Amino acid sequence: GQNIDQPTEMTATEGAIVQINCTYQTSGFNGLFWYQQHAGEAPTFLSYNVLDGLEEKGRFSSFLSRSKGYSYLLLKELQMKDSASYLCAVRGSPSNDYKLSFGAGTTVTVRA
Amino acid sequence: EAGVAQSPRYKIIEKRQSVAFWCNPISGHATLYWYQQILGQGPKLLIQFQNNGVVDDSQLPKDRFSAERLKGVDSTLKIQPAKLEDSAVYLCASSFTGGRKLGYNEQFFGPGTRLTVL
């Protein structure tokens, strides 16, 4: 099975940087996704990591260390619209049909 | 490109009643997923279809939940009878291919149906 942990809540100031950590213990690993979910809306794709290292995409970056079972999502130059829940999701093994398992999400609140 | 469509957006029913949700995936997407997201939790996969066949329904409570994807396009998810603990948002997602292909294979989510069981 999959065990995915991420902090429940984080608060930061507009313009600041926030790092959301995700640790996972899985029976198989074939990539890690980060999704953003605004309240009452559908999750939207942010990033995908399958190899170790940092992937940068504008103000958002995602890092993966497979040996440590660890990823983080870095949000820079925070804006009010970044207030949302951020979901870490691990894709499982071929025997599990590469099923996505989600963490509970981290609610980020951006203050003015 | 139109996104994943779901209806209704909200539904309130009493326990022991029945309810059905509808999903229309992105055109050309072979794989369709139904997730249950309870407040404060991440989405949990209920069932995955590849075209009109079921790939994974291991976490679907089959005594009360059923789903179908006739003709490999639209899908319906039904709960009969509903329980209080079924109150959640039901998300439908689709992807171009199923999980059997390594790589990107991003899932696109619909807006969800918020179900409240009283």
mmCIF file of C-alpha atoms in Angstrom:
data_model
loop_
_atom_site.group_PDB
_atom_site.id
_atom_site.type_symbol
_atom_site.label_atom_id
_atom_site.label_comp_id
_atom_site.label_asym_id
_atom_site.label_seq_id
_atom_site.Cartn_x
_atom_site.Cartn_y
_atom_site.Cartn_z
ATOM 1 C CA GLY A 1 0.000 0.000 0.000
ATOM 2 C CA GLN A 2 0.887 3.664 0.044
ATOM 3 C CA ASN A 3 1.454 5.926 3.042
ATOM 4 C CA ILE A 4 1.740 9.591 2.123
ATOM 5 C CA ASP A 5 2.297 12.331 4.666
ATOM 6 C CA GLN A 6 2.158 16.080 4.269
ATOM 7 C CA PRO A 7 1.498 18.893 6.747
ATOM 8 C CA THR A 8 -2.121 19.830 7.287
ATOM 9 C CA GLU A 9 -1.796 23.595 7.147
ATOM 10 C CA MET A 10 0.729 26.317 6.378
ATOM 11 C CA THR A 11 0.435 30.090 6.490
ATOM 12 C CA ALA A 12 2.676 32.580 4.723
ATOM 13 C CA THR A 13 2.758 36.221 3.732
ATOM 14 C CA GLU A 14 2.185 37.563 0.241
ATOM 15 C CA GLY A 15 5.493 37.727 -1.639
ATOM 16 C CA ALA A 16 7.149 35.135 0.567
ATOM 17 C CA ILE A 17 8.255 31.569 -0.163
ATOM 18 C CA VAL A 18 6.621 28.418 1.177
ATOM 19 C CA GLN A 19 7.881 24.844 0.967
ATOM 20 C CA ILE A 20 5.398 21.983 1.286
ATOM 21 C CA ASN A 21 6.994 18.666 2.155
ATOM 22 C CA CYS A 22 5.673 15.252 1.249
ATOM 23 C CA THR A 23 7.061 11.952 2.463
ATOM 24 C CA TYR A 24 5.906 8.618 1.165
ATOM 25 C CA GLN A 25 6.319 4.935 1.852
ATOM 26 C CA THR A 26 5.096 2.886 -1.037
ATOM 27 C CA SER A 27 5.127 -0.637 -2.314
ATOM 28 C CA GLY A 28 5.969 0.680 -5.773
ATOM 29 C CA PHE A 29 6.904 4.047 -7.219
ATOM 30 C CA ASN A 30 6.418 5.362 -10.712
ATOM 31 C CA GLY A 31 6.293 9.096 -10.306
ATOM 32 C CA LEU A 32 4.990 11.806 -7.999
ATOM 33 C CA PHE A 33 2.440 14.467 -8.848
ATOM 34 C CA TRP A 34 1.517 17.735 -7.176
ATOM 35 C CA TYR A 35 -1.994 19.110 -7.653
ATOM 36 C CA GLN A 36 -3.522 22.410 -6.559
ATOM 37 C CA GLN A 37 -7.120 22.437 -5.354
ATOM 38 C CA HIS A 38 -8.998 25.631 -4.574
ATOM 39 C CA ALA A 39 -11.924 25.297 -2.195
ATOM 40 C CA GLY A 40 -14.920 23.790 -3.940
ATOM 41 C CA GLU A 41 -13.032 23.196 -7.156
ATOM 42 C CA ALA A 42 -11.340 20.300 -8.935
ATOM 43 C CA PRO A 43 -7.649 19.503 -8.462
ATOM 44 C CA THR A 44 -5.465 20.926 -11.210
ATOM 45 C CA PHE A 45 -2.075 19.564 -12.225
ATOM 46 C CA LEU A 46 1.031 21.438 -11.107
ATOM 47 C CA SER A 47 4.020 19.151 -11.555
ATOM 48 C CA TYR A 48 5.312 15.647 -12.154
ATOM 49 C CA ASN A 49 8.625 14.155 -10.990
ATOM 50 C CA VAL A 50 9.856 10.687 -11.794
ATOM 51 C CA LEU A 51 13.632 11.238 -11.563
ATOM 52 C CA ASP A 52 15.566 12.752 -8.675
ATOM 53 C CA GLY A 53 16.102 16.461 -8.754
ATOM 54 C CA LEU A 54 14.373 19.768 -9.131
ATOM 55 C CA GLU A 55 11.782 20.672 -11.754
ATOM 56 C CA GLU A 56 11.123 24.377 -12.106
ATOM 57 C CA LYS A 57 8.034 25.851 -13.675
ATOM 58 C CA GLY A 58 7.642 29.583 -13.176
ATOM 59 C CA ARG A 59 6.954 30.409 -9.540
ATOM 60 C CA PHE A 60 6.485 26.740 -8.664
ATOM 61 C CA SER A 61 9.232 24.136 -8.316
ATOM 62 C CA SER A 62 9.072 20.503 -7.275
ATOM 63 C CA PHE A 63 11.870 18.336 -5.928
ATOM 64 C CA LEU A 64 12.131 14.566 -5.613
ATOM 65 C CA SER A 65 14.480 12.230 -3.770
ATOM 66 C CA ARG A 66 13.462 8.651 -4.437
ATOM 67 C CA SER A 67 16.018 7.178 -2.018
ATOM 68 C CA LYS A 68 14.555 9.256 0.808
ATOM 69 C CA GLY A 69 10.917 8.908 -0.218
ATOM 70 C CA TYR A 70 10.678 12.668 -0.142
ATOM 71 C CA SER A 71 9.368 15.470 -2.291
ATOM 72 C CA TYR A 72 8.656 19.123 -1.810
ATOM 73 C CA LEU A 73 6.709 21.777 -3.654
ATOM 74 C CA LEU A 74 8.201 25.251 -3.507
ATOM 75 C CA LEU A 75 5.965 28.237 -4.089
ATOM 76 C CA LYS A 76 7.819 31.507 -4.645
ATOM 77 C CA GLU A 77 6.584 35.107 -4.719
ATOM 78 C CA LEU A 78 3.336 34.052 -3.098
ATOM 79 C CA GLN A 79 0.144 35.646 -4.309
ATOM 80 C CA MET A 80 -3.261 35.696 -2.661
ATOM 81 C CA LYS A 81 -4.586 33.399 -5.373
ATOM 82 C CA ASP A 82 -2.134 30.723 -4.228
ATOM 83 C CA SER A 83 -4.312 30.138 -1.167
ATOM 84 C CA ALA A 84 -5.461 26.574 -1.796
ATOM 85 C CA SER A 85 -4.921 22.957 -0.842
ATOM 86 C CA TYR A 86 -1.872 21.262 -2.359
ATOM 87 C CA LEU A 87 -2.104 17.517 -2.902
ATOM 88 C CA CYS A 88 0.853 15.173 -3.186
ATOM 89 C CA ALA A 89 0.061 12.010 -5.163
ATOM 90 C CA VAL A 90 2.236 8.966 -5.790
ATOM 91 C CA ARG A 91 1.783 6.686 -8.771
ATOM 92 C CA GLY A 92 2.080 3.034 -7.829
ATOM 93 C CA SER A 93 3.506 -0.073 -9.385
ATOM 94 C CA PRO A 94 2.535 -1.757 -12.657
ATOM 95 C CA SER A 95 0.854 -4.554 -10.694
ATOM 96 C CA ASN A 96 -1.377 -1.899 -9.187
ATOM 97 C CA ASP A 97 -2.018 -0.421 -12.621
ATOM 98 C CA TYR A 98 -0.006 2.670 -11.722
ATOM 99 C CA LYS A 99 -2.814 3.823 -9.447
ATOM 100 C CA LEU A 100 -2.531 7.332 -7.955
ATOM 101 C CA SER A 101 -2.605 7.543 -4.177
ATOM 102 C CA PHE A 102 -3.155 10.983 -2.707
ATOM 103 C CA GLY A 103 -2.042 12.557 0.528
ATOM 104 C CA ALA A 104 -4.609 14.426 2.596
ATOM 105 C CA GLY A 105 -3.461 17.776 1.256
ATOM 106 C CA THR A 106 -1.797 20.857 2.729
ATOM 107 C CA THR A 107 -3.952 23.950 3.062
ATOM 108 C CA VAL A 108 -1.871 27.042 2.339
ATOM 109 C CA THR A 109 -3.201 30.391 3.473
ATOM 110 C CA VAL A 110 -1.565 33.499 2.047
ATOM 111 C CA ARG A 111 -1.948 36.642 4.149
ATOM 112 C CA ALA A 112 -1.612 40.181 2.905
ATOM 113 C CA GLU B 1 -10.694 22.032 -25.377
ATOM 114 C CA ALA B 2 -13.662 21.257 -23.142
ATOM 115 C CA GLY B 3 -12.830 19.831 -19.757
ATOM 116 C CA VAL B 4 -14.359 16.987 -17.801
ATOM 117 C CA ALA B 5 -18.053 17.646 -17.194
ATOM 118 C CA GLN B 6 -19.987 16.424 -14.181
ATOM 119 C CA SER B 7 -23.550 16.782 -13.009
ATOM 120 C CA PRO B 8 -25.178 17.574 -10.759
ATOM 121 C CA ARG B 9 -22.804 19.894 -8.905
ATOM 122 C CA TYR B 10 -24.643 19.521 -5.619
ATOM 123 C CA LYS B 11 -27.019 16.918 -4.249
ATOM 124 C CA ILE B 12 -28.707 16.579 -0.888
ATOM 125 C CA ILE B 13 -30.502 13.346 -0.036
ATOM 126 C CA GLU B 14 -31.645 11.477 3.014
ATOM 127 C CA LYS B 15 -30.014 8.263 4.111
ATOM 128 C CA ARG B 16 -31.271 5.132 2.418
ATOM 129 C CA GLN B 17 -32.193 7.090 -0.703
ATOM 130 C CA SER B 18 -30.516 6.516 -4.057
ATOM 131 C CA VAL B 19 -28.448 8.946 -6.083
ATOM 132 C CA ALA B 20 -26.640 8.947 -9.413
ATOM 133 C CA PHE B 21 -23.835 11.083 -10.760
ATOM 134 C CA TRP B 22 -22.879 11.627 -14.380
ATOM 135 C CA CYS B 23 -19.497 12.281 -15.973
ATOM 136 C CA ASN B 24 -18.465 13.176 -19.493
ATOM 137 C CA PRO B 25 -14.674 12.913 -19.945
ATOM 138 C CA ILE B 26 -12.464 14.883 -22.258
ATOM 139 C CA SER B 27 -12.976 13.771 -25.841
ATOM 140 C CA GLY B 28 -10.532 11.054 -26.826
ATOM 141 C CA HIS B 29 -9.589 10.110 -23.275
ATOM 142 C CA ALA B 30 -9.674 6.344 -22.932
ATOM 143 C CA THR B 31 -9.358 6.177 -19.160
ATOM 144 C CA LEU B 32 -11.952 7.418 -16.710
ATOM 145 C CA TYR B 33 -11.697 7.514 -12.931
ATOM 146 C CA TRP B 34 -14.165 8.083 -10.100
ATOM 147 C CA TYR B 35 -12.751 9.386 -6.829
ATOM 148 C CA GLN B 36 -14.364 10.028 -3.460
ATOM 149 C CA GLN B 37 -12.994 12.985 -1.502
ATOM 150 C CA ILE B 38 -14.166 13.277 2.075
ATOM 151 C CA LEU B 39 -13.707 16.692 3.682
ATOM 152 C CA GLY B 40 -10.124 17.168 4.839
ATOM 153 C CA GLN B 41 -8.810 14.152 2.949
ATOM 154 C CA GLY B 42 -7.245 13.516 -0.409
ATOM 155 C CA PRO B 43 -9.187 11.877 -3.238
ATOM 156 C CA LYS B 44 -9.578 8.113 -2.970
ATOM 157 C CA LEU B 45 -9.957 6.077 -6.154
ATOM 158 C CA LEU B 46 -13.239 4.195 -6.318
ATOM 159 C CA ILE B 47 -13.116 2.776 -9.827
ATOM 160 C CA GLN B 48 -11.066 3.069 -13.006
ATOM 161 C CA PHE B 49 -12.313 2.323 -16.517
ATOM 162 C CA GLN B 50 -10.237 1.726 -19.622
ATOM 163 C CA ASN B 51 -12.665 2.373 -22.469
ATOM 164 C CA ASN B 52 -15.769 0.504 -21.260
ATOM 165 C CA GLY B 53 -13.967 -2.102 -19.162
ATOM 166 C CA VAL B 54 -13.223 -1.955 -15.441
ATOM 167 C CA VAL B 55 -9.499 -1.893 -14.625
ATOM 168 C CA ASP B 56 -9.676 -1.400 -10.870
ATOM 169 C CA ASP B 57 -12.655 -1.364 -8.532
ATOM 170 C CA SER B 58 -10.922 -2.720 -5.446
ATOM 171 C CA GLN B 59 -12.004 0.208 -3.260
ATOM 172 C CA LEU B 60 -15.574 0.448 -4.502
ATOM 173 C CA PRO B 61 -18.121 -0.589 -1.825
ATOM 174 C CA LYS B 62 -19.920 -2.917 -4.165
ATOM 175 C CA ASP B 63 -22.814 -3.609 -1.817
ATOM 176 C CA ARG B 64 -24.067 -0.069 -2.410
ATOM 177 C CA PHE B 65 -21.992 1.559 -5.135
ATOM 178 C CA SER B 66 -22.102 0.737 -8.836
ATOM 179 C CA ALA B 67 -20.642 2.367 -11.906
ATOM 180 C CA GLU B 68 -20.809 1.860 -15.609
ATOM 181 C CA ARG B 69 -19.302 3.321 -18.722
ATOM 182 C CA LEU B 70 -21.399 2.161 -21.591
ATOM 183 C CA LYS B 71 -19.917 2.821 -25.047
ATOM 184 C CA GLY B 72 -16.648 3.851 -23.439
ATOM 185 C CA VAL B 73 -17.475 7.552 -23.134
ATOM 186 C CA ASP B 74 -19.868 8.867 -20.467
ATOM 187 C CA SER B 75 -20.052 7.240 -17.076
ATOM 188 C CA THR B 76 -22.500 7.091 -14.208
ATOM 189 C CA LEU B 77 -21.826 6.340 -10.558
ATOM 190 C CA LYS B 78 -24.734 5.227 -8.399
ATOM 191 C CA ILE B 79 -25.176 4.855 -4.664
ATOM 192 C CA GLN B 80 -28.071 2.749 -3.441
ATOM 193 C CA PRO B 81 -28.861 3.050 -0.571
ATOM 194 C CA ALA B 82 -26.856 6.022 0.673
ATOM 195 C CA LYS B 83 -25.353 6.218 4.148
ATOM 196 C CA LEU B 84 -24.334 9.242 6.185
ATOM 197 C CA GLU B 85 -20.653 8.434 5.646
ATOM 198 C CA ASP B 86 -21.104 8.750 1.886
ATOM 199 C CA SER B 87 -21.214 12.540 2.271
ATOM 200 C CA ALA B 88 -18.270 13.679 0.164
ATOM 201 C CA VAL B 89 -17.273 15.220 -3.120
ATOM 202 C CA TYR B 90 -17.284 12.737 -5.989
ATOM 203 C CA LEU B 91 -14.667 13.613 -8.559
ATOM 204 C CA CYS B 92 -14.474 12.267 -12.070
ATOM 205 C CA ALA B 93 -11.158 12.399 -13.914
ATOM 206 C CA SER B 94 -9.930 11.272 -17.308
ATOM 207 C CA SER B 95 -6.592 10.679 -18.979
ATOM 208 C CA PHE B 96 -5.489 10.003 -22.527
ATOM 209 C CA THR B 97 -4.145 6.581 -21.690
ATOM 210 C CA GLY B 98 -4.376 4.367 -18.683
ATOM 211 C CA GLY B 99 -1.648 3.817 -16.191
ATOM 212 C CA ARG B 100 -0.019 1.099 -18.235
ATOM 213 C CA LYS B 101 2.053 3.637 -20.115
ATOM 214 C CA LEU B 102 4.940 5.137 -18.163
ATOM 215 C CA GLY B 103 5.394 8.817 -18.369
ATOM 216 C CA TYR B 104 3.316 11.849 -17.914
ATOM 217 C CA ASN B 105 -0.243 10.615 -18.242
ATOM 218 C CA GLU B 106 -1.805 13.546 -16.447
ATOM 219 C CA GLN B 107 -5.301 13.107 -15.053
ATOM 220 C CA PHE B 108 -7.747 15.943 -15.676
ATOM 221 C CA PHE B 109 -10.429 16.389 -13.032
ATOM 222 C CA GLY B 110 -14.000 17.564 -13.317
ATOM 223 C CA PRO B 111 -15.544 20.062 -10.870
ATOM 224 C CA GLY B 112 -17.042 17.294 -8.746
ATOM 225 C CA THR B 113 -20.433 16.580 -7.247
ATOM 226 C CA ARG B 114 -20.847 17.514 -3.608
ATOM 227 C CA LEU B 115 -23.126 14.969 -1.943
ATOM 228 C CA THR B 116 -24.698 15.575 1.436
ATOM 229 C CA VAL B 117 -26.520 12.683 3.069
ATOM 230 C CA LEU B 118 -28.840 13.709 5.926
#
